[in-house]
Coordinates of C-alpha atoms and ligand atoms in Angstrom, one line a residue:
X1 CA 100.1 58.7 113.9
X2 CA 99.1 59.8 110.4
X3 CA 99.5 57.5 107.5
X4 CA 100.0 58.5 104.0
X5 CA 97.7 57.3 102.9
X6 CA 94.8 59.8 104.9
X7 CA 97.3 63.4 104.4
X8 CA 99.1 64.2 101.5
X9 CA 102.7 65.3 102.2
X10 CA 102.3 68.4 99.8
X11 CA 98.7 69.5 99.9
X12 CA 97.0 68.5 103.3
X13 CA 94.1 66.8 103.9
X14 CA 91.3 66.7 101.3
X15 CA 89.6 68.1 103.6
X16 CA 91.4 70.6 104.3
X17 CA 94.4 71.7 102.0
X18 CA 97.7 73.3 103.7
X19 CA 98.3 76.4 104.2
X20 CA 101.0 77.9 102.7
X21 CA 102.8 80.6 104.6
X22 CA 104.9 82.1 102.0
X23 CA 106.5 85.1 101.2
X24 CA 105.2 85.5 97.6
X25 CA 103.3 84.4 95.6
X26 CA 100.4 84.8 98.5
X27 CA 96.6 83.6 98.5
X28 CA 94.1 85.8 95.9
X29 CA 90.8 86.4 96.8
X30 CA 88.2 84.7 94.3
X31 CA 87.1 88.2 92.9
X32 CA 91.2 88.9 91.8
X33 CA 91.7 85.2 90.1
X34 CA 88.2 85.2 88.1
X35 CA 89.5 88.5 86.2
X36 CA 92.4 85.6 85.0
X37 CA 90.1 83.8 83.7
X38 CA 88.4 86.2 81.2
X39 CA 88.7 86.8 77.8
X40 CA 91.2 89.7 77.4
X41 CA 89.4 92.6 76.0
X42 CA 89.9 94.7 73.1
X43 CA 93.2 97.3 74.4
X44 CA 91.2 100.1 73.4
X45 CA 88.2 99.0 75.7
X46 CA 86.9 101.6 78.2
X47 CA 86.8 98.9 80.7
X48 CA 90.4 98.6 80.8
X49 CA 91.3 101.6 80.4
X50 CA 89.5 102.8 84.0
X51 CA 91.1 99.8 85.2
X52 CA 94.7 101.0 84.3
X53 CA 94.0 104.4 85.4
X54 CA 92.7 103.1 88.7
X55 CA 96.0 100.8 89.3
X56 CA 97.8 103.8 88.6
X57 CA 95.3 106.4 91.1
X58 CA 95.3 103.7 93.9
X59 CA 99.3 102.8 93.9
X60 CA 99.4 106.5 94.6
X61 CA 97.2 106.0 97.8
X62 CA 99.0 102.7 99.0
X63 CA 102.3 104.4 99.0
X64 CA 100.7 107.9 100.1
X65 CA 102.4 109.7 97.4
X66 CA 100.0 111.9 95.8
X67 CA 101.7 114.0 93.1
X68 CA 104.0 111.0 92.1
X69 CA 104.3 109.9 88.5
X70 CA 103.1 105.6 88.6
X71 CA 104.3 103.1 86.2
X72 CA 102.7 99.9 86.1
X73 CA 104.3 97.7 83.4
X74 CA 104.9 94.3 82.5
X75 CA 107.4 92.4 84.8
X76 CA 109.3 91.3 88.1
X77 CA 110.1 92.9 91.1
X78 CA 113.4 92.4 89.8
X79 CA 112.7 93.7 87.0
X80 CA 111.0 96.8 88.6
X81 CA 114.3 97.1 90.4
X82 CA 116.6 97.2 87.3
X83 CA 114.1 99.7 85.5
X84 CA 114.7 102.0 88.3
X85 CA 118.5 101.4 88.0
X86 CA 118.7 101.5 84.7
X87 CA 116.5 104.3 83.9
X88 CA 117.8 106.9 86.5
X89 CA 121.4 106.1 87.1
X90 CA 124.2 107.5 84.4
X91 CA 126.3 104.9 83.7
X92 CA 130.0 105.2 85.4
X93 CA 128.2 107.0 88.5
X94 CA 128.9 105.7 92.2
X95 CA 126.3 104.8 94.2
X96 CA 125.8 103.1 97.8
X97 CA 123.7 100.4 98.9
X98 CA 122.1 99.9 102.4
X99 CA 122.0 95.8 102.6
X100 CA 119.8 94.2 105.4
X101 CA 120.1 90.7 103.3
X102 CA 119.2 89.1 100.2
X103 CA 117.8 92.3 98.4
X104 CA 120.4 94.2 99.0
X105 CA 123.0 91.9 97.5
X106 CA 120.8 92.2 94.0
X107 CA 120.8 96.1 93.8
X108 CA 124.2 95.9 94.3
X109 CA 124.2 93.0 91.7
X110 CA 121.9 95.4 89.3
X111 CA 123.8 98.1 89.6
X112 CA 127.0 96.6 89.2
X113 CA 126.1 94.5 86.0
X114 CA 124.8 98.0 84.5
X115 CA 129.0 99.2 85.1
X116 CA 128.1 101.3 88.5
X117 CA 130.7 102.0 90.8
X118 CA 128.6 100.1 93.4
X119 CA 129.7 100.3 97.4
X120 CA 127.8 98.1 99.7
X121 CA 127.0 98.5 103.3
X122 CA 125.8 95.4 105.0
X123 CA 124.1 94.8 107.9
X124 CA 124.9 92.9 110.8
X125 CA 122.0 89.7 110.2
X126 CA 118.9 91.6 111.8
X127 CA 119.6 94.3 112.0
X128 CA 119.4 97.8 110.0
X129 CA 122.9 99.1 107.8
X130 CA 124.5 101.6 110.0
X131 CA 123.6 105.4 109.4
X132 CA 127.1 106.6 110.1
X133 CA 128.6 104.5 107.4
X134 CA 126.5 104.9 105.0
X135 CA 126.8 108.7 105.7
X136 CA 130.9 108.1 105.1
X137 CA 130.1 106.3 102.0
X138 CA 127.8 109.2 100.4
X139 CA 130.8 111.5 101.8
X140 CA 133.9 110.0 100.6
X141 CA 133.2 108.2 97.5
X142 CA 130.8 111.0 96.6
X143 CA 127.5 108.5 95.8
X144 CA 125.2 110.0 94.0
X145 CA 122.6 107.1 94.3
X146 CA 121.8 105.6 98.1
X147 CA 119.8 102.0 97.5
X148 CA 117.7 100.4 100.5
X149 CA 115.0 98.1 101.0
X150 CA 112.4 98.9 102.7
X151 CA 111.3 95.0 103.7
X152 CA 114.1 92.5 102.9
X153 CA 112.5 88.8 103.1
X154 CA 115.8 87.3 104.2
X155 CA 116.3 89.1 107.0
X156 CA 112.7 90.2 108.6
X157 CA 114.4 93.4 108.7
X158 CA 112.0 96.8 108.2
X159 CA 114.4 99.7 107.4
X160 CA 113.3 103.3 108.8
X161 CA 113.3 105.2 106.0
X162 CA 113.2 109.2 107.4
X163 CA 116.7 108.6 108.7
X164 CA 117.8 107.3 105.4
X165 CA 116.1 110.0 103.4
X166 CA 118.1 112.6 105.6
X167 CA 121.6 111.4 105.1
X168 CA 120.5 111.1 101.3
X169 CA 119.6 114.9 100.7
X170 CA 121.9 116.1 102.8
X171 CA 124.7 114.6 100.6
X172 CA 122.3 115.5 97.0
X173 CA 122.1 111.4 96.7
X174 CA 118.9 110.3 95.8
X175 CA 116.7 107.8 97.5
X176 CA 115.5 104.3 95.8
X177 CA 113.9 102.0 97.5
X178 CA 112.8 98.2 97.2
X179 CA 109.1 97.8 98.8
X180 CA 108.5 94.6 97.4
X181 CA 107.8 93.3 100.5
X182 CA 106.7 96.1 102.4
X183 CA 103.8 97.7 99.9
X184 CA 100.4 97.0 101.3
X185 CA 101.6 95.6 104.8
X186 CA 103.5 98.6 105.7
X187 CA 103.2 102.3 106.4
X188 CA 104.6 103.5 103.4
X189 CA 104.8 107.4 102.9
X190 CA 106.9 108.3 99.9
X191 CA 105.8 112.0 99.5
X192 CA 106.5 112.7 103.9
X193 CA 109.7 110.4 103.8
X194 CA 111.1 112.0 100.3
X195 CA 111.7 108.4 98.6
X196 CA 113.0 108.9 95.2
X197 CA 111.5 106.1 93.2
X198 CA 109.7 103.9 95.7
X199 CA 109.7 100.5 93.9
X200 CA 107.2 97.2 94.3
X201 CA 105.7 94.5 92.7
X202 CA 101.9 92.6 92.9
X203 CA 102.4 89.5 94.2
X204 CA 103.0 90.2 97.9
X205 CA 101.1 92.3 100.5
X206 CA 99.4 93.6 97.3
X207 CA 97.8 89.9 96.7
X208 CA 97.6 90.0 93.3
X209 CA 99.1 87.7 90.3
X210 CA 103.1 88.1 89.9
X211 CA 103.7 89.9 86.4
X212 CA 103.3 93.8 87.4
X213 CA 106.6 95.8 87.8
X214 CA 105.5 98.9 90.0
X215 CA 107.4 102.3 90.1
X216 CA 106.3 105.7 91.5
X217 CA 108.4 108.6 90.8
X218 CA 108.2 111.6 93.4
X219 CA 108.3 115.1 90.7
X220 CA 112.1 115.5 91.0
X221 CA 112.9 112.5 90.0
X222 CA 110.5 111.9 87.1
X223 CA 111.7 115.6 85.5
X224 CA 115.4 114.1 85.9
X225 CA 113.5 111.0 83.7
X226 CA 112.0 113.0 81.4
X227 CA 115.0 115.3 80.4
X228 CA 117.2 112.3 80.6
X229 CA 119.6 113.0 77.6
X230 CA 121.3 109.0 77.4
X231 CA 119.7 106.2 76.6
X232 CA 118.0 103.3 79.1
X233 CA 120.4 100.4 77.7
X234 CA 117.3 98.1 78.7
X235 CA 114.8 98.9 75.5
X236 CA 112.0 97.4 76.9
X237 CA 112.0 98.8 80.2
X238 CA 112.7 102.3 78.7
X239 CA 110.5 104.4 81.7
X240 CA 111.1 107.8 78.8
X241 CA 108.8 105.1 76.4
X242 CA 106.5 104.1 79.0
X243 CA 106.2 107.9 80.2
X244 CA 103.6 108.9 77.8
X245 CA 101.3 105.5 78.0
X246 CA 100.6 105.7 81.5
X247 CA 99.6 109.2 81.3
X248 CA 97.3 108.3 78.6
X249 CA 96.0 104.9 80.2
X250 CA 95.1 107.5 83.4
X251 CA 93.4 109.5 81.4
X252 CA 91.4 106.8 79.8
X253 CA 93.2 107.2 76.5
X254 CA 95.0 103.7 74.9
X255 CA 98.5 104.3 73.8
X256 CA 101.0 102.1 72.8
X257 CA 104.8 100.9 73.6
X258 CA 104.3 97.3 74.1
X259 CA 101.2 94.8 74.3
X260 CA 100.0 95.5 78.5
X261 CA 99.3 92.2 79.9
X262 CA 95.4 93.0 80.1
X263 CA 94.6 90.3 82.6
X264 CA 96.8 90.6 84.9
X265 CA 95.6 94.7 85.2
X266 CA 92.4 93.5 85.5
X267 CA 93.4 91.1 88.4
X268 CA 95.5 94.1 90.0
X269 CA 92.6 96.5 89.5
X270 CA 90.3 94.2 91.5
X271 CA 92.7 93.5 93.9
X272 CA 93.2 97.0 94.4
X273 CA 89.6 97.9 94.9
X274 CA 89.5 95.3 97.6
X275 CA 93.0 97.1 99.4
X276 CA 90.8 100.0 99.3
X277 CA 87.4 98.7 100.7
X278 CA 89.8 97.8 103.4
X279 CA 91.1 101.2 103.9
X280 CA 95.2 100.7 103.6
X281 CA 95.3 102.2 107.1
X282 CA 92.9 99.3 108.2
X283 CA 95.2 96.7 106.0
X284 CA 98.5 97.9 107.5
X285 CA 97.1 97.5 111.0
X286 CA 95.7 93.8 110.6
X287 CA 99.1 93.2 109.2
X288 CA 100.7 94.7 112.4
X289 CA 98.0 93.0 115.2
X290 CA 98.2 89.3 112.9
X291 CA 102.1 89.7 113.3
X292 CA 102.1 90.6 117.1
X293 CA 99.5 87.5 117.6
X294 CA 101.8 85.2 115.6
X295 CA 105.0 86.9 117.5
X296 CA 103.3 86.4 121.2
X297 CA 102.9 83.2 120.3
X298 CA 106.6 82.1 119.3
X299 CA 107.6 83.9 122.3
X300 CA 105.5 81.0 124.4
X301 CA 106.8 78.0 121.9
X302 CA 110.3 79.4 122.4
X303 CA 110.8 79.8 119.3
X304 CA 113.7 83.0 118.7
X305 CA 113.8 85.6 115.8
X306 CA 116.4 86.5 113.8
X307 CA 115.4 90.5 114.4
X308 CA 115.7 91.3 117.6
X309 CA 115.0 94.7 118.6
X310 CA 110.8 94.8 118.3
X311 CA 111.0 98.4 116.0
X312 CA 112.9 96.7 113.2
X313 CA 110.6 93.5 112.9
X314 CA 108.4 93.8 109.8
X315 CA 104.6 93.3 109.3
X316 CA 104.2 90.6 106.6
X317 CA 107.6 88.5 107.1
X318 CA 109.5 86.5 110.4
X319 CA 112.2 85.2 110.2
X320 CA 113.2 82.4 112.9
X321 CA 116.2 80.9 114.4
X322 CA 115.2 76.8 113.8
X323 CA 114.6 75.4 117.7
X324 CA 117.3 73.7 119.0
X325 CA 117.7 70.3 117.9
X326 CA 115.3 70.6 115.1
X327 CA 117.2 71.6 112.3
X328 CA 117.5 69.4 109.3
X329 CA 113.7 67.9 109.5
X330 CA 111.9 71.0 111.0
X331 CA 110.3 72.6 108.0
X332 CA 109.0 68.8 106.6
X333 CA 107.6 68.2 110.7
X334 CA 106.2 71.3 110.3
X335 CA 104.8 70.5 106.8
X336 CA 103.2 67.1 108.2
X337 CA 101.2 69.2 110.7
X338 CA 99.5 71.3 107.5
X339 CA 101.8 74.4 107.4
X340 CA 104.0 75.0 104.4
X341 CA 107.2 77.8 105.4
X342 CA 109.8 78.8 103.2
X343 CA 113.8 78.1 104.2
X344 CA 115.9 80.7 105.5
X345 CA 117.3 82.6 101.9
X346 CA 119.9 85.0 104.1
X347 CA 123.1 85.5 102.9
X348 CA 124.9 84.4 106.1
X349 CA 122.1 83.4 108.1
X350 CA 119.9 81.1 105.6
X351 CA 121.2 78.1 106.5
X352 CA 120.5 77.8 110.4
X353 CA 116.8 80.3 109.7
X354 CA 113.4 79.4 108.8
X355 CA 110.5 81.7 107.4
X356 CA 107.2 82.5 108.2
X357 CA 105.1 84.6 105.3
X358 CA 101.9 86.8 106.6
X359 CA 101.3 89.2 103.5
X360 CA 98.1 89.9 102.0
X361 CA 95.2 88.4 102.9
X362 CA 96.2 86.5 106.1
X363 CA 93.3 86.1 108.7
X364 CA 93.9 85.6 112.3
X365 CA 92.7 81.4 111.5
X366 CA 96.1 81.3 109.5
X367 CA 98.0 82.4 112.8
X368 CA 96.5 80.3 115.0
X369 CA 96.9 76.7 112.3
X370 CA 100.7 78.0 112.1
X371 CA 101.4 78.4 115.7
X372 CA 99.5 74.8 116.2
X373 CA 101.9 73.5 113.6
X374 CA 104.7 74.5 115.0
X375 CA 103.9 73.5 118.3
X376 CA 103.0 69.8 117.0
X377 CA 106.4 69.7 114.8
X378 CA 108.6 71.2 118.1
X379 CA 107.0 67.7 119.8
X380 CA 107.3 65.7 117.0
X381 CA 108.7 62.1 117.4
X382 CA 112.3 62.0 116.8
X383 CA 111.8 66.1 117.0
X384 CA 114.9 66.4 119.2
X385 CA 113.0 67.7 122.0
X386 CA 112.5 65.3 125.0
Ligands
PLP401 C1 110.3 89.1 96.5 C2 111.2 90.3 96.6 C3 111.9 90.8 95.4 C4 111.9 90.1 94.1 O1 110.7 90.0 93.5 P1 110.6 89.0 92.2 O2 109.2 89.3 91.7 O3 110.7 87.6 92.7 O4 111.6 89.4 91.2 C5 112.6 91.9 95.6 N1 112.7 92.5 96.8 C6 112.1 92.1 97.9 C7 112.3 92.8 99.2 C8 111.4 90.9 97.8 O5 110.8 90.4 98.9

């Protein structure tokens, strides 16, 4: 048995700290939190501008959307996704949203605190939104806007997006889309797949500090921004504003809207530059051979997803049914074995759902401690389990 007095309940052994297995924020390398750490140079410094230009260039490669227009500016993915929103959707338009859990409900939360006529399409728990009605949505109540998420965290849910994209264009609806949790662990390919506004943030499968809203803008939609004849009601997340900066900060040129939050580019830039030592072809496949390791391996514990159709199951997130029995005292049995796992946050299905978070810079070690975990909490005294 272990005392208390040899692990701490929180943080491990001193020896050896837990892991945490989360969602966001995930693990930075050293070389991403020493940029934190500096003093924050002058705006105008060369430095920083070739680091902005290069978050800006490299965003571009992640999401394979050469061509696109990139806006990396202060805040949230949240707030990334209400820039988008607010920014490209007339007020008093109609618009449909593809929900595969928690993420949809917030567009559709956005979108209806900025006075949207806002239709919602939910999924059945792990699964994708049905194509046909969201097809009879952008039919009928003549959307002009369709909302998915690429990766929602609730749900472990990975949306194909070509199908999406088609039903979109046919119907002249254009495409955002939440990759907040998909960016960096997933094939993304905005140009091919004809995503709108693709929409992320750093402190995922990006493994960088929270604090960046990202936006890339494919050329239709950034002409529709830059023509835009009303105004963003949100002044500070005014995309017409931040337009003319980021093309200057690429170009190596300082220009001003508000004060950039230097350190955290310089933190993104690195982190960046380490995405792209690892090629993102490379990164997207580790993701996809760590989560079939980790997958194998709750097949063998017994341990059931939420997702069940192997197409739909996402690189960097898992979400699990608790085992039987285990409910209530799983996730602190599993926390006593060195593993910290974030609750279920589903809509419907939080309550009876745990998660697992593999995003970023997760090494095969990580697996392997969070299967061993798991296994020691499923046989845990008073576990449930005889
Ligand atoms: C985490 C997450 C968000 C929200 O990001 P915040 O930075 O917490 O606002 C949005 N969408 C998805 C899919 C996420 O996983």
């Amino acid at each position: 048995m272990t005392s208390h007095a040899t692990r701490d309940r929180r943080y491990g052994t001193a020896a050896r700290p837990a892991l945490s297995m989360n969602i966001g924020p995930t693990r930075l390398a050293r070389r991403v939190r020493s940029r934190l750490a500096e003093q924050p140079p002058p705006l105008y410094d060369d430095a920083f501008l070739i680091a902005y230009g290069e978050c800006l260039r490299r965003m571009r490669v992640v999401l394979d959307a050469a061509g696109a227009t990139v806006f990396v500016i202060p805040g949230t993915g949240t707030s990334a996704l209400e820039a988008a929103a607010a920014n490209l959707i007339p007020a008093g338009s109609t618009v449909t949203v593809a929900s595969t859990g928690q993420w949809g409900d917030r567009w559709a939360a956005i979108c209806e605190r900025l006075g949207l006529r806002t239709y919602v399409v939910v999924a059945t728990p792990g699964e994708a939104a049905d194509l046909a009605t969201l097809e009879r949505f952008l039919t009928d109540q003549d959307s002009g806007v369709l909302l998915a998420t690429h990766v929602d965290s609730s749900s472990g849910v990975r949306t194909d997006l070509a199908p999406l994209q088609e039903i979109a264009h046919r119907h002249g609806a254009m495409l955002l889309v939440d990759g907040v949790c998909a960016a960096g662990a997933e094939t993304v390919r905005q140009n091919a797949n004809r995503v709108d506004v693709y929409i992320t943030s750093t402190p995922k499968a990006l493994s960088a500090p929270a604090g960046l809203s990202i936006l890339s803008l494919l050329p239709a939609a950034t002409a529709q921004l830059a023509t835009r004849n009303w105004p963003c009601v949100n002044y500070s997340q005014d995309l017409q504003s931040w337009l003319p900066v980021m093309q200057s900060m690429e170009n190596g040129r300082f220009a001003y809207f508000q004060t950039p939050p230097s350190n955290l580019i310089l933190a993104f830039a690195e982190a960046l530059e380490l995405i792209t030592d690892e090629g993102i072809t490379n990164r997207v496949a580790r993701h996809r051979r760590l989560r079939d390791q980790l997958h194998d391996g709750l097949n063998t514990l017994g341990i059931d997803q939420l997702v069940t159709d192997p197409e739909l199951r996402a690189n960097g997130v898992t979400v699990c049914w608790y085992p039987a029995d285990h409910e209530a005292g799983f996730l602190n049995q599993v926390r006593e074995a060195g593993v910290l796992l974030p609750a279920g946050t589903h809509p419907v299905r939080g309550v009876s759902t745990f998660r697992l978070g593999h995003l970023g810079n997760v090494t095969e070690d990580d697996i392997t401690r969070t299967l061993t975990a798991l296994e020691e909490a499923i046989h845990a005294p008073g576990g449930g389990k005889p």
